Amino acid sequence: MARCLNLTKTGEYAVAALSRLALGGEGFGRVTARELARDQGIPESFLAKILAQCARAGILSSRRGPEGGVSLSFPPEEITLLSILEACEGPYRRSDCVFYRRRKCEGP
């Protein structure tokens, strides 16, 4: 079966890591890049760059030090898949239709 959204590794890892944060629920708090990388099976140095991009975009808040780590800046339901992808990969434009393989997308 063909993949619907041809995401790059950066996009896949960003979605995986932020999903992990979103599923943590109330009181989940900050998580270190090391913990996220271990839990998601993502190379830590690569994930650290992705998390930094998400923090610059305002999706994550981060803190250094003994009580450091990252956490979502907003409730999970306010963060879109598109905002995550654009934070890591720049403006996202799809040329193939998600619903029909043979059609091209129309629009901006």
Backbone as JSON Lines, residues from 0, in Angstrom:
{"i":0,"aa":"M","n":[0.84,-1.19,0.0],"ca":[0.0,0.0,0.0],"c":[0.88,1.25,0.0]}
{"i":1,"aa":"A","n":[0.56,2.19,-0.85],"ca":[1.34,3.42,-0.95],"c":[1.06,4.32,0.25]}
{"i":2,"aa":"R","n":[2.09,5.08,0.62],"ca":[1.94,6.03,1.72],"c":[1.15,7.23,1.24]}
{"i":3,"aa":"C","n":[0.33,7.74,2.11],"ca":[-0.55,8.85,1.75],"c":[0.19,10.18,1.72]}
{"i":4,"aa":"L","n":[0.92,10.47,2.75],"ca":[1.67,11.72,2.84],"c":[3.15,11.37,2.77]}
{"i":5,"aa":"N","n":[3.79,11.63,1.72],"ca":[5.2,11.28,1.59],"c":[6.05,12.2,2.44]}
{"i":6,"aa":"L","n":[6.12,11.89,3.72],"ca":[6.88,12.7,4.66],"c":[8.36,12.35,4.61]}
{"i":7,"aa":"T","n":[9.18,13.34,4.89],"ca":[10.61,13.09,5.04],"c":[10.83,12.49,6.43]}
{"i":8,"aa":"K","n":[12.03,12.0,6.68],"ca":[12.36,11.5,8.02],"c":[12.17,12.61,9.05]}
{"i":9,"aa":"T","n":[12.53,13.82,8.69],"ca":[12.35,14.95,9.62],"c":[10.88,15.09,10.0]}
{"i":10,"aa":"G","n":[10.01,15.06,9.01],"ca":[8.58,15.17,9.28],"c":[8.05,14.01,10.1]}
{"i":11,"aa":"E","n":[8.47,12.8,9.75],"ca":[8.03,11.62,10.5],"c":[8.46,11.7,11.95]}
{"i":12,"aa":"Y","n":[9.72,12.05,12.17],"ca":[10.25,12.13,13.53],"c":[9.58,13.23,14.33]}
{"i":13,"aa":"A","n":[9.31,14.36,13.69],"ca":[8.64,15.47,14.38],"c":[7.25,15.06,14.82]}
{"i":14,"aa":"V","n":[6.51,14.43,13.94],"ca":[5.15,14.0,14.27],"c":[5.19,12.95,15.38]}
{"i":15,"aa":"A","n":[6.13,12.02,15.3],"ca":[6.24,10.98,16.33],"c":[6.54,11.59,17.7]}
{"i":16,"aa":"A","n":[7.51,12.5,17.74],"ca":[7.91,13.09,19.03],"c":[6.81,13.96,19.61]}
{"i":17,"aa":"L","n":[6.19,14.8,18.79],"ca":[5.14,15.67,19.3],"c":[3.88,14.88,19.66]}
{"i":18,"aa":"S","n":[3.63,13.79,18.97],"ca":[2.51,12.92,19.34],"c":[2.75,12.33,20.72]}
{"i":19,"aa":"R","n":[3.97,11.94,20.97],"ca":[4.34,11.39,22.29],"c":[4.08,12.43,23.38]}
{"i":20,"aa":"L","n":[4.45,13.68,23.11],"ca":[4.19,14.75,24.07],"c":[2.68,14.98,24.24]}
{"i":21,"aa":"A","n":[1.95,14.96,23.13],"ca":[0.51,15.21,23.18],"c":[-0.23,14.11,23.94]}
{"i":22,"aa":"L","n":[0.22,12.9,23.82],"ca":[-0.45,11.77,24.47],"c":[-0.1,11.64,25.95]}
{"i":23,"aa":"G","n":[0.82,12.49,26.4],"ca":[1.23,12.43,27.8],"c":[0.15,12.86,28.76]}
{"i":24,"aa":"G","n":[-0.76,13.71,28.32],"ca":[-1.87,14.12,29.18],"c":[-1.49,15.19,30.17]}
{"i":25,"aa":"E","n":[-2.42,15.54,31.01],"ca":[-2.23,16.56,32.05],"c":[-1.09,16.17,32.98]}
{"i":26,"aa":"G","n":[-0.31,17.15,33.37],"ca":[0.75,16.91,34.34],"c":[1.93,16.15,33.78]}
{"i":27,"aa":"F","n":[1.98,15.98,32.47],"ca":[3.07,15.22,31.86],"c":[4.39,15.96,32.01]}
{"i":28,"aa":"G","n":[4.33,17.28,31.9],"ca":[5.52,18.09,32.11],"c":[6.53,18.0,30.99]}
{"i":29,"aa":"R","n":[7.73,18.39,31.34],"ca":[8.82,18.43,30.36],"c":[9.44,17.06,30.19]}
{"i":30,"aa":"V","n":[9.9,16.83,28.98],"ca":[10.6,15.59,28.64],"c":[11.89,15.99,27.95]}
{"i":31,"aa":"T","n":[12.94,15.29,28.23],"ca":[14.22,15.6,27.57],"c":[14.26,14.99,26.17]}
{"i":32,"aa":"A","n":[15.11,15.57,25.35],"ca":[15.31,15.04,24.0],"c":[15.8,13.6,24.08]}
{"i":33,"aa":"R","n":[16.63,13.32,25.07],"ca":[17.15,11.95,25.24],"c":[16.0,10.96,25.48]}
{"i":34,"aa":"E","n":[15.07,11.34,26.36],"ca":[13.93,10.46,26.65],"c":[13.06,10.25,25.42]}
{"i":35,"aa":"L","n":[12.76,11.34,24.72],"ca":[11.94,11.24,23.52],"c":[12.63,10.38,22.46]}
{"i":36,"aa":"A","n":[13.91,10.6,22.26],"ca":[14.67,9.84,21.27],"c":[14.65,8.35,21.61]}
{"i":37,"aa":"R","n":[14.88,8.04,22.87],"ca":[14.87,6.64,23.31],"c":[13.48,6.02,23.12]}
{"i":38,"aa":"D","n":[12.44,6.72,23.56],"ca":[11.08,6.2,23.47],"c":[10.6,6.0,22.04]}
{"i":39,"aa":"Q","n":[11.05,6.88,21.14],"ca":[10.58,6.84,19.75],"c":[11.56,6.14,18.8]}
{"i":40,"aa":"G","n":[12.73,5.77,19.3],"ca":[13.72,5.13,18.44],"c":[14.28,6.07,17.38]}
{"i":41,"aa":"I","n":[14.52,7.32,17.78],"ca":[15.0,8.37,16.88],"c":[16.4,8.76,17.31]}
{"i":42,"aa":"P","n":[17.33,8.98,16.36],"ca":[18.67,9.44,16.75],"c":[18.58,10.76,17.54]}
{"i":43,"aa":"E","n":[19.21,10.78,18.71],"ca":[19.08,11.93,19.61],"c":[19.54,13.24,19.01]}
{"i":44,"aa":"S","n":[20.68,13.24,18.31],"ca":[21.18,14.51,17.76],"c":[20.24,15.05,16.68]}
{"i":45,"aa":"F","n":[19.66,14.16,15.89],"ca":[18.71,14.57,14.86],"c":[17.44,15.11,15.51]}
{"i":46,"aa":"L","n":[16.94,14.43,16.52],"ca":[15.74,14.87,17.21],"c":[15.95,16.22,17.89]}
{"i":47,"aa":"A","n":[17.11,16.45,18.46],"ca":[17.4,17.73,19.12],"c":[17.24,18.89,18.13]}
{"i":48,"aa":"K","n":[17.68,18.7,16.89],"ca":[17.53,19.74,15.87],"c":[16.06,19.95,15.52]}
{"i":49,"aa":"I","n":[15.31,18.87,15.43],"ca":[13.89,18.96,15.12],"c":[13.15,19.7,16.24]}
{"i":50,"aa":"L","n":[13.47,19.35,17.49],"ca":[12.82,20.0,18.62],"c":[13.16,21.49,18.67]}
{"i":51,"aa":"A","n":[14.39,21.83,18.33],"ca":[14.78,23.25,18.29],"c":[13.97,24.0,17.24]}
{"i":52,"aa":"Q","n":[13.74,23.39,16.09],"ca":[12.93,24.02,15.04],"c":[11.49,24.23,15.53]}
{"i":53,"aa":"C","n":[10.95,23.24,16.21],"ca":[9.58,23.36,16.73],"c":[9.51,24.43,17.83]}
{"i":54,"aa":"A","n":[10.55,24.55,18.61],"ca":[10.58,25.59,19.65],"c":[10.66,26.98,19.0]}
{"i":55,"aa":"R","n":[11.48,27.12,17.96],"ca":[11.57,28.42,17.26],"c":[10.23,28.8,16.63]}
{"i":56,"aa":"A","n":[9.47,27.8,16.2],"ca":[8.16,28.05,15.6],"c":[7.08,28.31,16.65]}
{"i":57,"aa":"G","n":[7.44,28.11,17.93],"ca":[6.49,28.37,19.01],"c":[5.6,27.2,19.38]}
{"i":58,"aa":"I","n":[5.83,26.04,18.77],"ca":[5.01,24.87,19.06],"c":[5.43,24.25,20.39]}
{"i":59,"aa":"L","n":[6.72,24.29,20.67],"ca":[7.26,23.74,21.91],"c":[7.87,24.86,22.75]}
{"i":60,"aa":"S","n":[7.89,24.65,24.04],"ca":[8.7,25.51,24.9],"c":[9.81,24.62,25.45]}
{"i":61,"aa":"S","n":[10.99,25.18,25.58],"ca":[12.11,24.38,26.05],"c":[12.84,25.11,27.16]}
{"i":62,"aa":"R","n":[13.49,24.33,27.98],"ca":[14.24,24.87,29.1],"c":[15.5,24.02,29.28]}
{"i":63,"aa":"R","n":[16.61,24.68,29.53],"ca":[17.87,23.98,29.8],"c":[18.04,23.74,31.29]}
{"i":64,"aa":"G","n":[18.96,22.86,31.61],"ca":[19.3,22.65,33.01],"c":[18.69,21.39,33.6]}
{"i":65,"aa":"P","n":[18.88,21.22,34.91],"ca":[18.43,20.0,35.59],"c":[16.92,19.76,35.48]}
{"i":66,"aa":"E","n":[16.15,20.82,35.44],"ca":[14.69,20.71,35.3],"c":[14.28,20.96,33.85]}
{"i":67,"aa":"G","n":[15.23,20.8,32.93],"ca":[15.0,21.14,31.54],"c":[14.26,20.08,30.76]}
{"i":68,"aa":"G","n":[14.01,20.42,29.51],"ca":[13.32,19.53,28.6],"c":[12.39,20.35,27.71]}
{"i":69,"aa":"V","n":[11.52,19.66,27.02],"ca":[10.56,20.32,26.14],"c":[9.15,19.94,26.54]}
{"i":70,"aa":"S","n":[8.23,20.83,26.25],"ca":[6.8,20.57,26.45],"c":[6.04,21.33,25.38]}
{"i":71,"aa":"L","n":[4.81,20.93,25.15],"ca":[3.98,21.61,24.17],"c":[3.65,23.02,24.68]}
{"i":72,"aa":"S","n":[3.64,23.98,23.77],"ca":[3.3,25.36,24.13],"c":[1.79,25.58,24.19]}
{"i":73,"aa":"F","n":[1.03,24.7,23.57],"ca":[-0.42,24.82,23.49],"c":[-1.05,23.47,23.8]}
{"i":74,"aa":"P","n":[-2.34,23.46,24.08],"ca":[-3.02,22.17,24.21],"c":[-2.89,21.4,22.89]}
{"i":75,"aa":"P","n":[-2.75,20.09,22.93],"ca":[-2.54,19.3,21.72],"c":[-3.57,19.54,20.63]}
{"i":76,"aa":"E","n":[-4.83,19.76,21.01],"ca":[-5.87,19.95,20.0],"c":[-5.72,21.25,19.23]}
{"i":77,"aa":"E","n":[-4.86,22.15,19.68],"ca":[-4.63,23.42,18.98],"c":[-3.41,23.35,18.05]}
{"i":78,"aa":"I","n":[-2.71,22.23,18.03],"ca":[-1.52,22.09,17.19],"c":[-1.87,21.21,16.0]}
{"i":79,"aa":"T","n":[-1.67,21.75,14.81],"ca":[-2.01,21.0,13.6],"c":[-0.81,20.24,13.05]}
{"i":80,"aa":"L","n":[-1.12,19.21,12.31],"ca":[-0.08,18.46,11.61],"c":[0.68,19.39,10.67]}
{"i":81,"aa":"L","n":[-0.04,20.25,9.98],"ca":[0.6,21.19,9.06],"c":[1.58,22.11,9.78]}
{"i":82,"aa":"S","n":[1.22,22.6,10.96],"ca":[2.13,23.5,11.68],"c":[3.41,22.77,12.08]}
{"i":83,"aa":"I","n":[3.3,21.5,12.44],"ca":[4.49,20.72,12.79],"c":[5.38,20.54,11.57]}
{"i":84,"aa":"L","n":[4.78,20.15,10.45],"ca":[5.56,19.93,9.23],"c":[6.22,21.21,8.74]}
{"i":85,"aa":"E","n":[5.48,22.31,8.77],"ca":[6.05,23.57,8.31],"c":[7.14,24.08,9.24]}
{"i":86,"aa":"A","n":[7.05,23.79,10.51],"ca":[8.11,24.19,11.45],"c":[9.42,23.49,11.1]}
{"i":87,"aa":"C","n":[9.33,22.27,10.65],"ca":[10.53,21.46,10.39],"c":[10.99,21.47,8.94]}
{"i":88,"aa":"E","n":[10.06,21.66,8.03],"ca":[10.39,21.51,6.61],"c":[10.12,22.74,5.77]}
{"i":89,"aa":"G","n":[9.58,23.79,6.36],"ca":[9.24,24.98,5.6],"c":[7.83,24.85,5.03]}
{"i":90,"aa":"P","n":[7.43,25.81,4.21],"ca":[6.07,25.78,3.65],"c":[5.8,24.45,2.95]}
{"i":91,"aa":"Y","n":[4.65,23.88,3.26],"ca":[4.31,22.56,2.74],"c":[3.34,22.7,1.59]}
{"i":92,"aa":"R","n":[3.72,22.12,0.47],"ca":[2.85,22.15,-0.7],"c":[2.81,20.77,-1.29]}
{"i":93,"aa":"R","n":[1.66,20.27,-1.46],"ca":[1.47,18.93,-1.96],"c":[1.05,18.99,-3.42]}
{"i":94,"aa":"S","n":[1.66,18.16,-4.26],"ca":[1.29,18.17,-5.67],"c":[0.34,17.04,-6.03]}
{"i":95,"aa":"D","n":[0.34,15.97,-5.25],"ca":[-0.56,14.85,-5.51],"c":[-1.74,14.91,-4.56]}
{"i":96,"aa":"C","n":[-2.89,14.52,-5.02],"ca":[-4.08,14.52,-4.21],"c":[-4.02,13.39,-3.18]}
{"i":97,"aa":"V","n":[-4.34,13.68,-1.95],"ca":[-4.3,12.69,-0.89],"c":[-5.38,11.62,-1.11]}
{"i":98,"aa":"F","n":[-6.5,12.0,-1.69],"ca":[-7.63,11.09,-1.8],"c":[-7.64,10.27,-3.1]}
{"i":99,"aa":"Y","n":[-7.08,10.82,-4.16],"ca":[-7.07,10.13,-5.45],"c":[-5.67,10.18,-6.03]}
{"i":100,"aa":"R","n":[-5.04,9.06,-6.14],"ca":[-3.64,9.01,-6.58],"c":[-3.39,9.67,-7.93]}
{"i":101,"aa":"R","n":[-4.31,9.56,-8.85],"ca":[-4.06,10.05,-10.21],"c":[-4.38,11.53,-10.39]}
{"i":102,"aa":"R","n":[-4.93,12.15,-9.39],"ca":[-5.28,13.57,-9.51],"c":[-4.17,14.44,-8.93]}
{"i":103,"aa":"K","n":[-4.06,15.63,-9.45],"ca":[-3.16,16.64,-8.9],"c":[-4.0,17.56,-8.01]}
{"i":104,"aa":"C","n":[-3.36,18.06,-6.97],"ca":[-4.08,18.99,-6.09],"c":[-4.28,20.31,-6.79]}
{"i":105,"aa":"E","n":[-5.39,20.93,-6.49],"ca":[-5.69,22.26,-6.99],"c":[-5.71,23.21,-5.83]}
{"i":106,"aa":"G","n":[-5.33,24.41,-6.06],"ca":[-5.36,25.4,-4.99],"c":[-4.01,26.01,-4.79]}
{"i":107,"aa":"P","n":[-3.83,26.73,-3.66],"ca":[-2.59,27.48,-3.43],"c":[-1.37,26.6,-3.34]}
